[in-house]
């Protein structure tokens, strides 16, 4: 039977509600790898499902299935019509149904991870789709990216600075990058990660465990990282800073 | 049409968050197969779509709206089966069901209505559109116009991402089709209370073939 045939009516709420975690960040920073790492580390403790959002293909879903970190049917792809940003923020219906179907078909699930299609620094999830979100940067993008700000870097629930094993090859001072990011986030958590460093994987897993605890105790309140940050437009008079509201 | 105009605009605006933006209405595949190469081709494509799938969708939306307004919900199921029978391509059936479901899911949040609980579990998009129109107190004529508009706006917006074309030209093609669309919508509205089996069945075999090809493609921009 296909997902479509077993799908609940559009109105019936899922039997069990999972903790829904979004994973956003620019192209190639390691969103899929972070999800694979989390599934590997936590699938003995939690029943997990994954939704990927691809732009042209279902490459990410295939990658995760090939990693064998979850039963293949618990990884599903949503096609975003070349607008990954829209699918996680302006029009979340496709993703919302995918999450609800997943929760219904594999009930009870503890966690559903939603990977955003790689976009730019402005793309963040709407809280109408997820309860908390990670924003993933990598050291290879340069040490100054964390200072560039934007809603994901500034206000995602967790900022991940990935691939720190590569730092020495790209002349990035990880400590400085973490410090810059922490400053840009008013003390919200920043995690330096490498899939090759077990300790960093343990820290990531612990963050998810704590989030899960807070979610169930009602302590965790989903927050919106917010609209696009104010930014600069050049014009004849030298330009101006504005916000999108 | 003075009453309810705002609700019709709300429902048929492509920006309604119901996932429609991920579809090109078969245009991506038509371009890939070399059948649409320039703006004249696009206009022919849109005309074909309006007079076949568009006209059928409009009649079904009008009839579904009429059935909901008249509280003939058993007819809604029959209409859905009849629409299915007019959609030979399994890929297009899947797309239509998905879009119908997305629309109703969005409507539960946008405009909660008791009709939602009483509708069949799964509905094809034009039937769901007619039901959504009824929830917004719109008339069958509105439902026909709205769904026809959506049927053409999808590919007309997608085209700028798919081939090198002036976006003004794409909208000019739409503007030139306005009289035809008004006629089609007007005809469709006459099916508001018709026996479901008598609704039009204009086929578009090439669209069916193209949709099947598209579904099998490894790399694509749009879901359909
Ligand atoms: N050295 C190193 N490479 C990594 C690490 N994490 C991910 N990568 C590599 O970075 C590349 C991109 O990783 P993905 O996980 O596919 O990145 P993504 O953000 O999902 O990419 P998109 O979905 O295309 O935006 C792959 O070649 C990974 O193997 C890491 O911790 N260390
Ligand atoms: Mg990925």
XYZ file of C-alpha atoms and ligand atoms in Angstrom:
502
model
C 0.000 0.000 0.000
C 1.252 3.472 -0.752
C 1.373 6.285 1.756
C -1.463 7.888 -0.121
C -3.757 4.914 0.391
C -3.101 4.601 4.099
C -3.245 8.331 4.657
C -5.560 9.624 7.346
C -8.330 12.036 6.470
C -7.062 15.572 6.254
C -8.839 16.458 9.448
C -7.843 13.624 11.777
C -5.013 14.617 14.053
C -2.201 12.071 14.389
C -2.655 9.520 17.168
C 0.669 10.437 18.677
C 2.576 13.611 18.351
C 6.351 13.355 18.014
C 8.951 15.964 18.812
C 9.511 17.579 15.414
C 13.007 18.921 14.813
C 14.009 20.899 11.722
C 17.533 20.896 10.308
C 18.316 23.928 8.133
C 21.444 25.553 6.740
C 23.241 26.357 3.488
C 23.976 23.747 0.806
C 26.490 21.083 1.692
C 27.161 22.079 5.296
C 26.204 18.615 6.556
C 22.474 18.562 7.267
C 21.984 15.003 5.978
C 25.162 13.834 7.708
C 24.012 15.374 10.995
C 20.683 13.586 10.667
C 22.497 10.319 9.922
C 24.699 10.883 12.970
C 21.683 11.551 15.186
C 19.838 8.478 13.932
C 22.906 6.328 14.501
C 23.389 7.675 18.015
C 19.767 7.718 19.150
C 17.817 5.035 17.302
C 18.203 2.559 20.177
C 16.591 5.070 22.533
C 13.990 6.689 20.302
C 11.786 5.728 17.396
C 12.772 8.241 14.730
C 11.373 9.235 11.327
C 13.002 11.499 8.725
C 11.523 13.796 6.050
C 13.920 15.216 3.473
C 13.268 18.163 1.165
C 15.144 18.015 -2.092
C 15.347 20.526 -4.875
C 15.847 18.389 -7.977
C 16.047 14.781 -6.850
C 15.465 12.572 -3.839
C 19.212 12.367 -3.300
C 19.081 13.127 0.429
C 16.471 10.472 1.155
C 18.529 7.975 -0.860
C 21.713 8.905 0.968
C 20.051 8.371 4.329
C 18.514 5.068 3.265
C 21.893 3.931 1.978
C 23.459 4.827 5.327
C 21.148 2.226 6.839
C 20.576 4.289 9.951
C 16.813 3.722 9.969
C 14.360 1.320 8.324
C 14.131 2.661 4.749
C 10.373 3.287 4.933
C 10.872 5.721 7.800
C 12.734 8.091 5.457
C 10.491 9.984 3.060
C 11.183 12.736 0.548
C 9.062 15.803 -0.172
C 9.503 17.574 -3.518
C 9.609 21.312 -3.076
C 9.195 22.561 -6.658
C 12.597 24.247 -6.626
C 11.621 26.393 -3.637
C 13.010 24.763 -0.482
C 12.618 28.017 1.412
C 8.874 28.148 0.694
C 8.310 24.569 1.841
C 9.588 25.196 5.358
C 8.219 28.648 5.937
C 5.692 30.302 3.596
C 3.753 27.183 2.632
C 4.426 24.259 4.977
C 1.419 22.137 3.982
C 3.377 19.492 2.047
C 5.829 19.009 4.867
C 3.158 19.134 7.538
C 1.198 16.341 5.848
C 4.392 14.331 5.398
C 5.172 14.651 9.114
C 1.604 13.831 10.154
C 1.489 10.816 7.829
C 4.794 9.575 9.195
C 3.548 9.916 12.768
C 0.350 8.106 11.852
C 1.943 5.300 9.827
C 4.670 4.463 12.348
C 2.958 5.423 15.589
C 4.264 5.964 18.122
C 7.277 7.928 16.900
C 9.358 9.886 19.405
C 11.149 12.216 17.018
C 10.639 13.309 13.404
C 13.606 15.090 11.815
C 12.860 17.366 8.843
C 15.789 18.289 6.597
C 15.376 21.510 4.678
C 16.672 21.664 1.127
C 19.998 23.503 1.249
C 19.249 27.195 0.936
C 20.958 30.389 2.001
C 21.468 32.033 5.379
C 17.928 33.414 5.544
C 15.922 30.172 5.382
C 14.459 28.995 8.680
C 11.532 26.760 9.630
C 8.164 28.107 10.694
C 7.044 26.904 14.146
C 3.813 25.770 12.488
C 5.872 22.883 11.089
C 8.501 22.052 13.725
C 9.028 22.417 17.474
C 12.746 23.213 17.407
C 15.439 23.667 14.796
C 19.138 23.232 14.236
C 20.971 25.529 11.877
C 24.063 23.909 10.385
C 27.142 25.835 9.207
C 30.524 24.316 8.428
C 34.074 25.510 8.889
C 34.739 25.120 5.166
C 32.353 28.025 4.494
C 34.833 30.244 6.301
C 35.327 31.372 9.884
C 33.523 34.657 9.325
C 30.148 33.151 8.343
C 29.036 32.989 11.973
C 29.432 36.764 12.193
C 27.235 37.359 9.158
C 24.121 36.733 11.228
C 20.602 36.127 9.978
C 17.681 34.451 11.721
C 19.095 30.915 11.615
C 22.510 31.807 12.960
C 21.108 34.279 15.467
C 18.081 32.468 16.804
C 17.819 28.781 15.847
C 17.496 26.584 18.944
C 20.957 25.162 18.269
C 23.678 26.385 15.941
C 25.931 23.591 14.714
C 29.386 24.393 13.355
C 30.154 21.233 11.448
C 33.239 19.540 9.960
C 35.608 20.874 12.615
C 38.005 18.075 11.633
C 38.632 20.137 8.480
C 39.388 23.382 10.330
C 43.151 23.114 10.067
C 42.963 22.647 6.284
C 40.864 25.744 5.736
C 42.664 27.941 8.279
C 39.693 28.342 10.578
C 40.098 28.876 14.308
C 37.185 26.830 15.659
C 37.294 28.399 19.110
C 37.085 31.867 17.610
C 34.224 30.828 15.307
C 32.302 29.373 18.255
C 32.960 32.524 20.278
C 31.745 34.761 17.428
C 28.638 32.635 16.999
C 27.903 32.625 20.722
C 28.197 36.402 20.786
C 25.824 36.677 17.799
C 23.314 34.455 19.615
C 23.071 36.126 23.007
C 24.399 32.993 24.635
C 22.090 30.486 22.909
C 23.889 27.158 22.389
C 26.532 26.589 19.713
C 27.984 23.153 19.062
C 31.230 22.377 17.270
C 30.660 19.060 15.508
C 32.523 16.480 13.493
C 31.252 13.052 12.683
C 34.842 11.952 13.335
C 34.853 13.212 16.947
C 32.772 11.031 19.223
C 32.715 13.581 22.011
C 31.000 16.137 19.787
C 28.475 13.521 18.727
C 27.733 12.799 22.397
C 27.165 16.500 23.021
C 24.753 16.697 20.103
C 22.870 13.623 21.332
C 22.651 15.096 24.834
C 21.229 18.312 23.463
C 18.458 16.320 21.762
C 17.779 14.299 24.929
C 17.448 17.487 26.953
C 15.184 19.048 24.353
C 13.013 15.934 24.436
C 12.757 16.199 28.221
C 11.862 19.885 28.081
C 9.351 19.244 25.318
C 7.483 16.697 27.417
C 7.589 18.749 30.606
C 6.116 21.677 28.687
C 9.218 23.756 29.371
C 10.148 24.014 25.715
C 8.276 26.701 23.810
C 8.677 26.587 20.001
C 10.058 29.915 18.866
C 10.326 31.466 15.451
C 13.867 32.543 14.583
C 12.020 35.369 12.915
C 11.787 37.088 9.578
C 14.736 37.943 7.416
C 17.232 40.089 9.263
C 17.610 43.738 8.313
C 20.001 44.008 5.402
C 21.658 46.495 3.119
C 20.566 47.554 -0.373
C 22.918 49.661 -2.448
C 21.424 52.555 -4.416
C 22.542 55.859 -5.919
C 22.402 57.616 -2.565
C 24.665 55.053 -0.953
C 22.049 52.523 0.127
C 19.817 51.842 3.078
C 19.142 49.190 5.657
C 15.653 47.744 5.842
C 13.702 44.820 7.216
C 11.186 42.529 5.510
C 7.991 42.388 7.514
C -20.515 37.874 -8.654
C -20.279 40.818 -6.250
C -20.928 38.733 -3.152
C -18.069 36.479 -2.146
C -15.494 37.894 -4.540
C -12.908 38.282 -1.799
C -13.302 34.660 -0.706
C -12.846 33.524 -4.305
C -9.640 35.519 -4.610
C -8.386 34.034 -1.351
C -9.092 30.485 -2.481
C -7.702 30.743 -6.006
C -4.592 32.771 -5.238
C -1.523 30.686 -5.957
C -0.059 32.012 -2.727
C -2.634 30.087 -0.686
C -0.356 27.811 1.364
C -1.580 24.479 -0.008
C 1.532 23.299 -1.845
C 0.382 24.116 -5.383
C 3.620 25.941 -6.161
C 5.526 22.652 -6.441
C 3.658 21.685 -9.651
C 4.003 22.848 -13.257
C 0.850 21.226 -14.634
C 2.809 19.030 -17.022
C 4.759 21.922 -18.504
C 8.182 20.820 -17.278
C 7.850 17.511 -19.064
C 6.341 19.082 -22.187
C 9.370 21.365 -22.394
C 11.786 18.530 -21.761
C 10.205 16.502 -24.548
C 10.623 19.432 -26.914
C 6.913 20.097 -27.320
C 7.015 23.587 -25.859
C 9.890 25.760 -27.063
C 8.660 29.330 -27.214
C 5.858 31.605 -26.176
C 3.593 30.554 -29.039
C 3.978 26.950 -27.951
C 3.195 27.997 -24.403
C 0.009 29.646 -25.539
C -1.008 26.494 -27.398
C -0.167 24.443 -24.318
C -2.292 26.674 -22.084
C -5.171 26.621 -24.575
C -5.031 22.851 -24.701
C -4.941 22.624 -20.955
C -7.842 25.054 -20.524
C -10.087 23.218 -22.992
C -9.340 19.711 -21.699
C -8.178 19.189 -18.099
C -9.190 22.749 -17.199
C -12.750 22.407 -18.508
C -13.170 19.034 -16.786
C -11.745 20.354 -13.510
C -14.029 23.401 -13.692
C -17.156 21.275 -14.232
C -16.219 18.960 -11.351
C -15.449 21.862 -9.026
C -18.814 23.454 -9.866
C -20.654 20.169 -9.330
C -18.834 19.439 -6.048
C -19.606 22.932 -4.809
C -23.263 22.457 -5.796
C -23.412 19.079 -4.058
C -21.942 20.489 -0.846
C -24.246 23.515 -0.853
C -27.238 21.214 -1.439
C -25.999 18.832 1.277
C -25.809 15.978 -1.260
C -22.567 14.574 0.139
C -23.123 11.155 -1.407
C -22.785 12.938 -4.752
C -19.386 14.222 -3.701
C -18.122 10.625 -3.529
C -19.686 9.806 -6.869
C -18.121 12.905 -8.401
C -14.757 11.856 -7.061
C -15.108 8.417 -8.681
C -16.247 9.997 -11.929
C -13.263 12.327 -11.916
C -10.967 9.392 -11.252
C -12.480 7.611 -14.252
C -11.555 10.639 -16.383
C -7.945 10.545 -15.190
C -6.268 7.547 -16.828
C -2.707 8.374 -15.770
C -1.808 6.869 -12.369
C 0.723 9.673 -11.879
C -1.919 12.344 -12.441
C -4.336 10.541 -10.129
C -1.720 10.631 -7.428
C -1.011 14.319 -8.033
C -4.683 15.224 -7.985
C -5.288 13.318 -4.753
C -2.251 14.888 -3.146
C -3.268 18.407 -4.140
C -6.821 17.773 -2.958
C -5.596 16.557 0.372
C -3.216 19.469 0.777
C -5.978 21.948 0.015
C -8.319 20.421 2.593
C -5.506 20.227 5.154
C -4.761 23.900 4.639
C -8.474 24.739 4.869
C -8.802 23.007 8.267
C -6.389 25.616 9.586
C -7.494 28.585 7.467
C -11.255 28.216 7.742
C -12.500 25.403 10.026
C -15.848 24.084 8.812
C -18.139 21.229 9.871
C -18.155 19.934 6.285
C -14.561 18.731 6.734
C -15.610 15.942 9.110
C -18.345 14.757 6.775
C -16.402 14.650 3.527
C -14.911 11.438 2.113
C -11.392 10.638 3.274
C -9.700 11.362 -0.032
C -10.755 13.737 -2.752
C -9.328 14.694 -6.110
C -8.255 18.296 -6.359
C -11.165 19.755 -8.375
C -13.690 18.044 -6.081
C -11.817 19.261 -2.999
C -11.690 22.740 -4.539
C -15.464 22.724 -5.030
C -15.936 21.613 -1.424
C -13.562 24.317 -0.179
C -15.491 26.889 -2.215
C -18.720 25.755 -0.542
C -17.061 26.093 2.877
C -16.323 29.705 1.987
C -19.979 30.260 0.960
C -18.993 30.574 -2.680
C -21.170 29.510 -5.607
C -20.531 26.746 -8.194
C -19.713 29.403 -10.768
C -16.952 30.718 -8.464
C -15.579 27.217 -7.951
C -15.359 26.695 -11.717
C -13.584 30.019 -12.248
C -11.203 29.479 -9.363
C -10.061 26.010 -10.312
C -9.681 26.964 -13.982
C -7.565 29.937 -12.965
C -5.355 27.699 -10.851
C -5.047 25.140 -13.640
C -3.462 27.768 -15.877
C -1.574 29.871 -13.358
C 0.512 26.854 -12.283
C 2.226 26.357 -15.665
C 2.192 30.095 -16.468
C 4.216 30.794 -13.321
C 6.411 27.709 -13.658
C 7.463 28.585 -17.211
C 9.914 31.287 -16.141
C 11.844 28.692 -14.159
C 11.787 26.167 -16.988
C 12.698 28.003 -20.155
C 14.094 31.250 -21.304
C 11.002 33.411 -21.622
C 9.917 36.931 -20.800
C 7.540 36.736 -17.809
C 5.463 39.541 -19.357
C 4.943 37.355 -22.427
C 3.687 34.509 -20.253
C 1.120 36.803 -18.704
C 0.221 38.236 -22.088
C -0.611 34.698 -23.193
C -2.905 34.401 -20.185
C -4.525 37.752 -20.883
C -5.263 36.692 -24.451
C -6.986 33.578 -23.137
C -9.349 35.483 -20.849
C -12.422 35.358 -23.155
C -11.941 31.622 -23.674
C -11.597 31.036 -19.921
C -14.757 32.986 -19.203
C -16.645 30.836 -21.705
C -15.258 27.593 -20.291
C -16.056 28.607 -16.710
C -19.558 29.663 -17.712
C -20.193 26.303 -19.392
C -18.740 24.446 -16.430
C -21.030 26.221 -14.000
C -24.073 24.743 -15.756
C -23.082 21.357 -14.293
C -23.656 22.565 -10.724
C -26.605 20.238 -10.159
C -26.006 17.732 -12.959
C -25.932 13.962 -12.642
C -22.196 13.247 -12.001
C -22.071 10.701 -14.811
C -22.989 13.382 -17.366
C -20.045 15.671 -16.606
C -17.614 16.324 -19.481
C -14.753 13.942 -20.174
C -12.452 15.864 -22.491
C -9.312 13.786 -22.726
C -5.736 14.994 -23.111
C -3.862 11.768 -23.889
C -0.550 13.521 -24.431
C -0.781 15.082 -20.963
C -1.321 11.619 -19.539
C 1.707 10.242 -21.359
C 3.863 13.214 -20.419
C 2.839 12.931 -16.760
C 3.909 9.295 -16.677
C 7.291 10.206 -18.158
C 7.713 12.987 -15.656
C 6.990 10.735 -12.690
C 9.760 8.402 -13.843
C 12.339 11.181 -14.253
C 15.239 11.086 -11.798
C 15.880 14.797 -11.843
C 13.077 17.322 -12.010
C 12.276 20.788 -10.742
C 8.537 20.323 -10.256
C 6.638 17.421 -8.721
C 4.374 17.305 -11.794
N 35.224 15.982 6.947
C 33.936 16.007 7.204
N 33.067 15.985 6.183
C 31.754 16.008 6.488
C 31.269 16.046 7.819
N 29.907 16.104 7.783
C 29.557 16.063 6.480
N 30.657 16.001 5.681
C 30.701 15.950 4.209
O 30.162 17.131 3.666
C 29.472 16.856 2.438
C 28.069 17.389 2.481
O 27.362 16.740 3.525
P 25.789 16.558 3.518
O 25.419 15.945 4.809
O 25.334 15.906 2.277
O 25.362 18.083 3.479
P 23.891 18.678 3.357
O 23.887 19.941 4.136
O 22.875 17.672 3.671
O 23.859 19.020 1.801
P 22.588 19.458 0.910
O 21.437 18.619 1.352
O 23.033 19.182 -0.483
O 22.394 20.912 1.172
C 29.517 15.350 2.251
O 30.562 15.050 1.372
C 29.827 14.835 3.643
O 30.518 13.623 3.639
C 32.240 16.073 8.886
O 31.919 16.115 10.066
N 33.544 16.057 8.511
Mg 21.286 17.005 2.515
